PDB file of C-alpha atoms and ligand atoms in Angstrom:
ATOM      1  CA  MET A  21     -21.205   5.551  15.775  1.00 84.00           C
ATOM      2  CA  ASN A  22     -19.217   7.767  13.427  1.00 89.00           C
ATOM      3  CA  TYR A  23     -15.462   7.530  13.053  1.00 92.00           C
ATOM      4  CA  LYS A  24     -14.759  10.515  15.324  1.00 94.00           C
ATOM      5  CA  GLU A  25     -16.490   8.668  18.144  1.00 95.00           C
ATOM      6  CA  LEU A  26     -14.568   5.485  17.361  1.00 95.00           C
ATOM      7  CA  ILE A  27     -11.102   7.055  17.419  1.00 96.00           C
ATOM      8  CA  PRO A  28     -10.946   7.409  21.251  1.00 96.00           C
ATOM      9  CA  LYS A  29     -11.636   3.674  21.469  1.00 96.00           C
ATOM     10  CA  LEU A  30      -8.289   2.940  19.817  1.00 97.00           C
ATOM     11  CA  ASN A  31      -5.548   1.736  22.093  1.00 97.00           C
ATOM     12  CA  LYS A  32      -2.741   4.111  21.105  1.00 95.00           C
ATOM     13  CA  GLN A  33      -0.142   1.777  22.608  1.00 94.00           C
ATOM     14  CA  LYS A  34      -1.304  -1.076  20.417  1.00 94.00           C
ATOM     15  CA  LEU A  35      -1.629   0.754  17.127  1.00 97.00           C
ATOM     16  CA  PRO A  36      -0.334  -1.311  14.213  1.00 98.00           C
ATOM     17  CA  GLN A  37       2.906   0.173  12.986  1.00 98.00           C
ATOM     18  CA  HIS A  38       2.217  -0.649   9.388  1.00 98.00           C
ATOM     19  CA  ILE A  39      -1.073  -1.169   7.546  1.00 98.00           C
ATOM     20  CA  ALA A  40      -1.135  -2.386   3.966  1.00 98.00           C
ATOM     21  CA  ILE A  41      -4.241  -2.139   1.795  1.00 98.00           C
ATOM     22  CA  ILE A  42      -5.334  -4.032  -1.301  1.00 98.00           C
ATOM     23  CA  MET A  43      -7.780  -1.517  -2.738  1.00 98.00           C
ATOM     24  CA  ASP A  44     -10.148  -3.675  -4.740  1.00 97.00           C
ATOM     25  CA  GLY A  45     -13.537  -3.119  -6.332  1.00 97.00           C
ATOM     26  CA  ASN A  46     -13.282   0.128  -8.292  1.00 97.00           C
ATOM     27  CA  GLY A  47     -14.590  -1.564 -11.435  1.00 96.00           C
ATOM     28  CA  ARG A  48     -17.541  -3.181  -9.660  1.00 97.00           C
ATOM     29  CA  TRP A  49     -18.362   0.119  -7.972  1.00 98.00           C
ATOM     30  CA  ALA A  50     -18.478   1.752 -11.411  1.00 98.00           C
ATOM     31  CA  ASP A  51     -20.750  -1.045 -12.711  1.00 98.00           C
ATOM     32  CA  GLN A  52     -23.086  -0.626  -9.760  1.00 97.00           C
ATOM     33  CA  HIS A  53     -23.342   3.089 -10.423  1.00 98.00           C
ATOM     34  CA  LYS A  54     -23.643   2.612 -14.197  1.00 98.00           C
ATOM     35  CA  LYS A  55     -20.444   4.551 -14.702  1.00 98.00           C
ATOM     36  CA  ARG A  56     -17.294   3.856 -16.693  1.00 95.00           C
ATOM     37  CA  ARG A  57     -14.437   1.950 -15.032  1.00 94.00           C
ATOM     38  CA  ILE A  58     -12.256   5.062 -14.992  1.00 94.00           C
ATOM     39  CA  GLU A  59     -14.824   6.795 -12.850  1.00 96.00           C
ATOM     40  CA  GLY A  60     -14.479   3.939 -10.399  1.00 97.00           C
ATOM     41  CA  HIS A  61     -10.761   4.613 -10.240  1.00 96.00           C
ATOM     42  CA  ARG A  62     -11.397   8.319  -9.735  1.00 97.00           C
ATOM     43  CA  ALA A  63     -13.674   7.488  -6.825  1.00 98.00           C
ATOM     44  CA  GLY A  64     -10.884   5.166  -5.612  1.00 98.00           C
ATOM     45  CA  VAL A  65      -8.487   8.097  -5.433  1.00 97.00           C
ATOM     46  CA  LYS A  66     -10.954   9.966  -3.198  1.00 97.00           C
ATOM     47  CA  ALA A  67     -10.982   6.951  -0.890  1.00 98.00           C
ATOM     48  CA  VAL A  68      -7.156   6.955  -0.810  1.00 98.00           C
ATOM     49  CA  ARG A  69      -7.270  10.608   0.213  1.00 97.00           C
ATOM     50  CA  ARG A  70      -9.652  10.050   3.121  1.00 97.00           C
ATOM     51  CA  ILE A  71      -7.751   7.017   4.381  1.00 98.00           C
ATOM     52  CA  VAL A  72      -4.421   8.879   4.208  1.00 98.00           C
ATOM     53  CA  GLU A  73      -6.017  11.758   6.148  1.00 97.00           C
ATOM     54  CA  THR A  74      -7.297   9.338   8.749  1.00 98.00           C
ATOM     55  CA  ALA A  75      -3.914   7.604   8.980  1.00 98.00           C
ATOM     56  CA  VAL A  76      -2.320  10.998   9.649  1.00 98.00           C
ATOM     57  CA  GLU A  77      -4.994  11.800  12.220  1.00 97.00           C
ATOM     58  CA  ILE A  78      -4.372   8.637  14.235  1.00 97.00           C
ATOM     59  CA  GLU A  79      -0.576   8.999  13.809  1.00 97.00           C
ATOM     60  CA  LEU A  80      -0.039   5.745  11.975  1.00 98.00           C
ATOM     61  CA  ALA A  81       3.634   5.198  11.087  1.00 98.00           C
ATOM     62  CA  TYR A  82       3.369   3.289   7.769  1.00 98.00           C
ATOM     63  CA  LEU A  83       0.618   2.891   5.206  1.00 98.00           C
ATOM     64  CA  THR A  84       1.133   0.964   1.974  1.00 98.00           C
ATOM     65  CA  VAL A  85      -1.467   1.014  -0.802  1.00 98.00           C
ATOM     66  CA  TYR A  86      -1.485  -1.397  -3.736  1.00 97.00           C
ATOM     67  CA  ALA A  87      -2.038   0.987  -6.622  1.00 95.00           C
ATOM     68  CA  PHE A  88      -0.811  -0.969  -9.647  1.00 93.00           C
ATOM     69  CA  SER A  89       0.427  -4.527  -9.790  1.00 93.00           C
ATOM     70  CA  THR A  90       2.824  -6.175 -12.219  1.00 93.00           C
ATOM     71  CA  GLU A  91      -0.260  -8.120 -13.408  1.00 94.00           C
ATOM     72  CA  ASN A  92      -2.322  -4.993 -14.097  1.00 93.00           C
ATOM     73  CA  TRP A  93      -0.583  -4.553 -17.475  1.00 94.00           C
ATOM     74  CA  ARG A  94      -2.978  -7.264 -18.700  1.00 95.00           C
ATOM     75  CA  ARG A  95      -5.848  -4.785 -18.605  1.00 94.00           C
ATOM     76  CA  SER A  96      -6.869  -2.831 -21.696  1.00 93.00           C
ATOM     77  CA  LYS A  97      -4.312  -0.345 -22.960  1.00 94.00           C
ATOM     78  CA  ASN A  98      -6.732   2.492 -22.263  1.00 93.00           C
ATOM     79  CA  GLU A  99      -7.320   1.495 -18.663  1.00 92.00           C
ATOM     80  CA  VAL A 100      -3.590   1.015 -18.024  1.00 93.00           C
ATOM     81  CA  SER A 101      -2.622   4.420 -19.365  1.00 92.00           C
ATOM     82  CA  TYR A 102      -5.518   6.059 -17.545  1.00 93.00           C
ATOM     83  CA  LEU A 103      -4.528   4.438 -14.250  1.00 94.00           C
ATOM     84  CA  LEU A 104      -0.866   5.399 -14.529  1.00 92.00           C
ATOM     85  CA  LYS A 105      -1.757   8.974 -15.364  1.00 92.00           C
ATOM     86  CA  LEU A 106      -4.361   9.143 -12.610  1.00 95.00           C
ATOM     87  CA  ILE A 107      -1.930   7.936  -9.948  1.00 93.00           C
ATOM     88  CA  MET A 108       0.779  10.371 -11.024  1.00 91.00           C
ATOM     89  CA  ASP A 109      -1.573  13.335 -11.459  1.00 92.00           C
ATOM     90  CA  SER A 110      -3.181  12.705  -8.065  1.00 94.00           C
ATOM     91  CA  LEU A 111       0.195  12.671  -6.424  1.00 92.00           C
ATOM     92  CA  ILE A 112       1.324  15.887  -8.117  1.00 91.00           C
ATOM     93  CA  LYS A 113      -1.956  17.527  -7.161  1.00 93.00           C
ATOM     94  CA  GLU A 114      -1.710  16.431  -3.528  1.00 94.00           C
ATOM     95  CA  ILE A 115       2.026  16.759  -2.893  1.00 94.00           C
ATOM     96  CA  ASP A 116       1.841  20.169  -1.183  1.00 93.00           C
ATOM     97  CA  GLU A 117      -0.970  19.045   1.076  1.00 95.00           C
ATOM     98  CA  LEU A 118       0.868  15.796   1.858  1.00 95.00           C
ATOM     99  CA  ASN A 119       3.983  17.796   2.656  1.00 96.00           C
ATOM    100  CA  LYS A 120       2.061  20.104   4.949  1.00 95.00           C
ATOM    101  CA  ASN A 121       0.919  17.008   6.806  1.00 97.00           C
ATOM    102  CA  ASN A 122       4.479  15.743   7.164  1.00 97.00           C
ATOM    103  CA  VAL A 123       3.828  12.681   4.959  1.00 98.00           C
ATOM    104  CA  ASN A 124       6.868  10.928   3.496  1.00 97.00           C
ATOM    105  CA  ILE A 125       6.071   9.264   0.160  1.00 96.00           C
ATOM    106  CA  ARG A 126       7.862   6.357  -1.450  1.00 94.00           C
ATOM    107  CA  PHE A 127       7.032   4.311  -4.496  1.00 94.00           C
ATOM    108  CA  ILE A 128       7.718   0.626  -4.114  1.00 95.00           C
ATOM    109  CA  GLY A 129       7.842  -1.607  -7.151  1.00 95.00           C
ATOM    110  CA  SER A 130       9.832  -2.277 -10.264  1.00 92.00           C
ATOM    111  CA  LYS A 131      10.852   0.694 -12.359  1.00 87.00           C
ATOM    112  CA  LYS A 132      11.449  -1.507 -15.395  1.00 87.00           C
ATOM    113  CA  GLU A 133       8.252  -1.270 -17.443  1.00 88.00           C
ATOM    114  CA  LEU A 134       7.533   2.338 -16.528  1.00 86.00           C
ATOM    115  CA  SER A 135       8.763   5.018 -18.898  1.00 85.00           C
ATOM    116  CA  LYS A 136      11.855   7.051 -17.998  1.00 88.00           C
ATOM    117  CA  LYS A 137       9.754  10.193 -18.028  1.00 84.00           C
ATOM    118  CA  TYR A 138       7.327   8.634 -15.560  1.00 84.00           C
ATOM    119  CA  ASN A 139      10.057   7.416 -13.208  1.00 85.00           C
ATOM    120  CA  LYS A 140      11.709  10.840 -13.241  1.00 89.00           C
ATOM    121  CA  LYS A 141       8.442  12.579 -12.430  1.00 86.00           C
ATOM    122  CA  VAL A 142       7.778  10.167  -9.575  1.00 85.00           C
ATOM    123  CA  ILE A 143      11.163  10.781  -8.002  1.00 89.00           C
ATOM    124  CA  GLU A 144      10.975  14.553  -8.474  1.00 90.00           C
ATOM    125  CA  THR A 145       7.550  14.655  -6.861  1.00 89.00           C
ATOM    126  CA  CYS A 146       8.306  12.347  -3.959  1.00 92.00           C
ATOM    127  CA  LYS A 147      11.707  13.867  -3.199  1.00 92.00           C
ATOM    128  CA  LYS A 148       9.959  16.942  -1.845  1.00 89.00           C
ATOM    129  CA  SER A 149       8.621  14.787   0.974  1.00 95.00           C
ATOM    130  CA  TRP A 150      11.703  12.802   1.892  1.00 94.00           C
ATOM    131  CA  ASN A 151      12.601  14.915   4.921  1.00 95.00           C
ATOM    132  CA  ASN A 152       9.156  14.421   6.427  1.00 97.00           C
ATOM    133  CA  ASN A 153       8.934  12.191   9.462  1.00 96.00           C
ATOM    134  CA  GLY A 154       5.191  11.749   9.865  1.00 98.00           C
ATOM    135  CA  LEU A 155       3.217   9.049   8.090  1.00 98.00           C
ATOM    136  CA  HIS A 156       5.289   6.986   5.641  1.00 98.00           C
ATOM    137  CA  LEU A 157       3.054   6.449   2.645  1.00 98.00           C
ATOM    138  CA  ASN A 158       4.177   3.731   0.260  1.00 97.00           C
ATOM    139  CA  VAL A 159       2.520   3.626  -3.112  1.00 96.00           C
ATOM    140  CA  ALA A 160       2.992   0.149  -4.577  1.00 96.00           C
ATOM    141  CA  MET A 161       3.380   0.823  -8.245  1.00 93.00           C
ATOM    142  CA  ASN A 162       4.231  -1.836 -10.819  1.00 94.00           C
ATOM    143  CA  TYR A 163       4.618  -3.959  -7.722  1.00 96.00           C
ATOM    144  CA  GLY A 164       4.638  -7.753  -7.566  1.00 97.00           C
ATOM    145  CA  GLY A 165       5.849  -9.770  -4.602  1.00 98.00           C
ATOM    146  CA  ARG A 166       7.466 -12.450  -6.740  1.00 97.00           C
ATOM    147  CA  ARG A 167       9.169  -9.840  -8.887  1.00 96.00           C
ATOM    148  CA  GLU A 168      10.447  -8.162  -5.721  1.00 97.00           C
ATOM    149  CA  LEU A 169      11.929 -11.456  -4.515  1.00 98.00           C
ATOM    150  CA  LEU A 170      13.419 -12.144  -7.928  1.00 97.00           C
ATOM    151  CA  ASP A 171      15.009  -8.679  -8.026  1.00 96.00           C
ATOM    152  CA  ALA A 172      16.381  -9.263  -4.522  1.00 97.00           C
ATOM    153  CA  ILE A 173      17.788 -12.700  -5.424  1.00 97.00           C
ATOM    154  CA  GLN A 174      19.500 -11.300  -8.500  1.00 97.00           C
ATOM    155  CA  GLU A 175      21.108  -8.509  -6.492  1.00 97.00           C
ATOM    156  CA  ILE A 176      22.133 -10.883  -3.727  1.00 98.00           C
ATOM    157  CA  VAL A 177      23.786 -13.207  -6.246  1.00 97.00           C
ATOM    158  CA  ALA A 178      25.563 -10.273  -7.902  1.00 98.00           C
ATOM    159  CA  ASP A 179      26.807  -8.922  -4.563  1.00 98.00           C
ATOM    160  CA  SER A 180      27.858 -12.364  -3.502  1.00 97.00           C
ATOM    161  CA  LYS A 181      29.806 -12.910  -6.721  1.00 96.00           C
ATOM    162  CA  SER A 182      31.562  -9.568  -6.384  1.00 97.00           C
ATOM    163  CA  GLY A 183      32.518 -10.350  -2.796  1.00 96.00           C
ATOM    164  CA  LYS A 184      30.388  -7.524  -1.347  1.00 97.00           C
ATOM    165  CA  LEU A 185      28.247 -10.088   0.444  1.00 97.00           C
ATOM    166  CA  LEU A 186      29.426 -13.259   2.144  1.00 96.00           C
ATOM    167  CA  GLU A 187      27.278 -16.374   1.984  1.00 94.00           C
ATOM    168  CA  ALA A 188      27.328 -16.593   5.789  1.00 95.00           C
ATOM    169  CA  GLU A 189      25.764 -13.119   5.982  1.00 96.00           C
ATOM    170  CA  ILE A 190      22.626 -14.126   4.079  1.00 96.00           C
ATOM    171  CA  ASN A 191      19.831 -14.373   6.635  1.00 97.00           C
ATOM    172  CA  GLU A 192      16.265 -13.039   6.876  1.00 97.00           C
ATOM    173  CA  ASN A 193      17.387  -9.590   7.952  1.00 97.00           C
ATOM    174  CA  LYS A 194      19.804  -9.424   5.059  1.00 97.00           C
ATOM    175  CA  VAL A 195      17.079 -10.415   2.590  1.00 98.00           C
ATOM    176  CA  ASN A 196      14.908  -7.607   4.035  1.00 98.00           C
ATOM    177  CA  GLU A 197      17.618  -5.143   3.103  1.00 98.00           C
ATOM    178  CA  TYR A 198      17.329  -6.158  -0.551  1.00 98.00           C
ATOM    179  CA  LEU A 199      13.561  -5.711  -0.772  1.00 98.00           C
ATOM    180  CA  TYR A 200      11.791  -2.560  -1.974  1.00 97.00           C
ATOM    181  CA  THR A 201      10.627  -2.182   1.620  1.00 98.00           C
ATOM    182  CA  ALA A 202      14.146  -2.140   3.098  1.00 97.00           C
ATOM    183  CA  GLY A 203      14.193  -0.372   6.444  1.00 96.00           C
ATOM    184  CA  MET A 204      10.428  -0.564   6.945  1.00 97.00           C
ATOM    185  CA  PRO A 205       8.559  -2.703   9.465  1.00 97.00           C
ATOM    186  CA  ASP A 206       6.494  -5.604   8.095  1.00 98.00           C
ATOM    187  CA  PRO A 207       2.772  -4.905   7.791  1.00 98.00           C
ATOM    188  CA  ASP A 208       0.933  -5.809  10.993  1.00 98.00           C
ATOM    189  CA  LEU A 209      -2.416  -5.604   9.270  1.00 98.00           C
ATOM    190  CA  VAL A 210      -3.391  -6.249   5.655  1.00 98.00           C
ATOM    191  CA  ILE A 211      -6.810  -4.998   4.565  1.00 98.00           C
ATOM    192  CA  ARG A 212      -8.547  -6.098   1.373  1.00 98.00           C
ATOM    193  CA  THR A 213     -11.822  -4.674   0.169  1.00 98.00           C
ATOM    194  CA  SER A 214     -14.517  -5.971  -2.195  1.00 98.00           C
ATOM    195  CA  GLY A 215     -15.019  -9.449  -0.742  1.00 97.00           C
ATOM    196  CA  GLU A 216     -11.980 -11.089  -2.332  1.00 97.00           C
ATOM    197  CA  GLU A 217      -9.868 -12.922   0.213  1.00 97.00           C
ATOM    198  CA  ARG A 218      -6.450 -13.402  -1.302  1.00 96.00           C
ATOM    199  CA  LEU A 219      -3.056 -11.719  -1.320  1.00 97.00           C
ATOM    200  CA  SER A 220      -2.621 -11.356  -5.101  1.00 96.00           C
ATOM    201  CA  ASN A 221       1.161 -11.183  -5.007  1.00 97.00           C
ATOM    202  CA  PHE A 222       1.175  -8.307  -2.496  1.00 98.00           C
ATOM    203  CA  LEU A 223       4.004  -8.141   0.066  1.00 98.00           C
ATOM    204  CA  ILE A 224       4.274 -11.936   0.105  1.00 98.00           C
ATOM    205  CA  TRP A 225       7.510 -12.043   2.093  1.00 98.00           C
ATOM    206  CA  GLN A 226       6.605  -9.181   4.422  1.00 98.00           C
ATOM    207  CA  SER A 227       3.119 -10.423   5.321  1.00 98.00           C
ATOM    208  CA  ALA A 228       4.264 -13.802   6.673  1.00 97.00           C
ATOM    209  CA  TYR A 229       2.879 -12.911  10.126  1.00 96.00           C
ATOM    210  CA  SER A 230       0.371 -10.187   9.234  1.00 97.00           C
ATOM    211  CA  GLU A 231      -3.195 -10.166  10.447  1.00 97.00           C
ATOM    212  CA  PHE A 232      -5.785  -9.990   7.668  1.00 98.00           C
ATOM    213  CA  TRP A 233      -9.015  -8.041   7.585  1.00 98.00           C
ATOM    214  CA  PHE A 234     -11.471  -8.463   4.756  1.00 98.00           C
ATOM    215  CA  THR A 235     -14.603  -6.524   3.935  1.00 98.00           C
ATOM    216  CA  LYS A 236     -17.216  -6.799   1.189  1.00 98.00           C
ATOM    217  CA  THR A 237     -17.228  -3.004   0.894  1.00 98.00           C
ATOM    218  CA  LEU A 238     -15.899  -1.852  -2.470  1.00 98.00           C
ATOM    219  CA  TRP A 239     -12.819   0.387  -2.279  1.00 98.00           C
ATOM    220  CA  PRO A 240     -14.520   3.652  -3.379  1.00 98.00           C
ATOM    221  CA  ASP A 241     -17.017   3.157  -0.516  1.00 98.00           C
ATOM    222  CA  PHE A 242     -14.364   2.332   2.094  1.00 98.00           C
ATOM    223  CA  SER A 243     -14.880   4.878   4.838  1.00 98.00           C
ATOM    224  CA  ARG A 244     -12.849   6.348   7.677  1.00 98.00           C
ATOM    225  CA  ARG A 245     -15.120   4.367   9.953  1.00 97.00           C
ATOM    226  CA  ASP A 246     -14.327   1.083   8.142  1.00 98.00           C
ATOM    227  CA  PHE A 247     -10.624   1.852   8.555  1.00 98.00           C
ATOM    228  CA  ILE A 248     -10.896   2.486  12.294  1.00 98.00           C
ATOM    229  CA  LYS A 249     -13.090  -0.599  12.695  1.00 97.00           C
ATOM    230  CA  ALA A 250     -10.426  -2.729  11.011  1.00 98.00           C
ATOM    231  CA  ILE A 251      -7.840  -1.413  13.464  1.00 98.00           C
ATOM    232  CA  LEU A 252     -10.124  -1.967  16.457  1.00 97.00           C
ATOM    233  CA  ASP A 253     -10.657  -5.529  15.287  1.00 97.00           C
ATOM    234  CA  TYR A 254      -6.907  -6.002  14.882  1.00 97.00           C
ATOM    235  CA  GLN A 255      -6.393  -4.784  18.442  1.00 97.00           C
ATOM    236  CA  LYS A 256      -8.564  -7.623  19.747  1.00 95.00           C
ATOM    237  CA  ARG A 257      -6.390 -10.284  18.151  1.00 93.00           C
ATOM    238  CA  LYS A 258      -3.633 -12.251  19.821  1.00 88.00           C
ATOM    239  CA  ARG A 259      -0.492 -12.440  17.725  1.00 82.00           C
ATOM    240  CA  ARG A 260       1.678 -15.422  18.496  1.00 81.00           C
ATOM    241  CA  TYR A 261       4.167 -15.568  15.633  1.00 83.00           C
ATOM    242  CA  GLY A 262       4.148 -19.352  15.737  1.00 82.00           C
ATOM    243  CA  ALA A 263       4.677 -19.552  19.500  1.00 81.00           C
ATOM    244  CA  ARG A 264       2.291 -21.384  21.854  1.00 72.00           C
ATOM    245  CA  LYS A 265      -0.661 -19.603  23.471  1.00 64.00           C
TER     246      LYS A 265
HETATM  247  C1  FPP B 434      -8.856  -2.300  -8.024  1.00 56.71           C
HETATM  248  O1  FPP B 434     -10.091  -2.149  -8.572  1.00 56.71           O
HETATM  249  C2  FPP B 434      -8.088  -1.086  -8.081  1.00 56.71           C
HETATM  250  C3  FPP B 434      -6.963  -0.883  -8.820  1.00 56.71           C
HETATM  251  C4  FPP B 434      -6.347  -1.877  -9.682  1.00 56.71           C
HETATM  252  C5  FPP B 434      -6.279   0.404  -8.854  1.00 56.71           C
HETATM  253  C6  FPP B 434      -6.386   1.182  -7.610  1.00 56.71           C
HETATM  254  C7  FPP B 434      -5.905   2.506  -7.826  1.00 56.71           C
HETATM  255  C8  FPP B 434      -6.409   3.593  -7.238  1.00 56.71           C
HETATM  256  C9  FPP B 434      -7.548   3.576  -6.312  1.00 56.71           C
HETATM  257  C10 FPP B 434      -5.746   4.853  -7.451  1.00 56.71           C
HETATM  258  C11 FPP B 434      -4.625   4.960  -6.473  1.00 56.71           C
HETATM  259  C12 FPP B 434      -4.193   6.300  -6.408  1.00 56.71           C
HETATM  260  C13 FPP B 434      -3.165   6.764  -5.657  1.00 56.71           C
HETATM  261  C14 FPP B 434      -2.896   8.203  -5.689  1.00 56.71           C
HETATM  262  C15 FPP B 434      -2.317   5.901  -4.818  1.00 56.71           C
HETATM  263  P1  FPP B 434     -10.478  -3.034  -9.820  1.00 56.71           P
HETATM  264  O2  FPP B 434     -10.351  -2.195 -11.032  1.00 56.71           O
HETATM  265  O3  FPP B 434      -9.657  -4.271  -9.816  1.00 56.71           O
HETATM  266  O4  FPP B 434     -11.954  -3.346  -9.493  1.00 56.71           O
HETATM  267  P2  FPP B 434     -12.789  -4.627  -9.940  1.00 56.71           P
HETATM  268  O5  FPP B 434     -12.089  -5.821  -9.339  1.00 56.71           O
HETATM  269  O6  FPP B 434     -14.125  -4.369  -9.322  1.00 56.71           O
HETATM  270  O7  FPP B 434     -12.812  -4.630 -11.439  1.00 56.71           O
END
């Protein structure tokens, strides 16, 4: 059954509000095809495009993709600079199309290690989409869950010291407001490709009650059909949030 035939099987009332994806396996895909790693990443961008299109088609509210982690700086200098450029160039290339589709783009992550020029470009590009109220696409860029929590703790302490925040006001909702994802719903479903079954520092606070869906498929091969199948599988699950059956 192709993905077009699967879409009507989705229960529109039970669509996850937020799907987060750990796009893994670009390097292995390149190895399998006897190509260079960068070609794996290029194929990965094509997969991002088709999944964003599908997310728009099914009217998903939030999609977050893990594009570059705070740990990815450990890769070779060449791969790092290629990846950063690829992500930015893809976004610039696609911004008009994304806008046409009413997609609102945010970058989540730490701005610290990224160059000023890069940060400026990101904001200038994304700003064009900030009035859009269709799919919210978060690109996790220089993102690390522990770093996010650390940044939040530092800000909370600073605000508390300055009197802007009272100790009694610090609760889970307040912490949410200090995260990069402030104002967004937690991911209902986290997908990871390539057979690895771990979170790798991705949305560690936000995914406390997420459902997980793993596939051996490498990210560049991840299809629209795989995406819909993950959602159909999610719709069969019972979420209890720690309560009894
Ligand atoms: C994992 O594959 C993938 C990444 C670290 C980067 C993913 C980035 C993209 C697909 C581009 C995103 C683009 C936009 C526009 C959001 P890997 O290199 O870790 O693969 P391996 O584990 O097989 O070596």
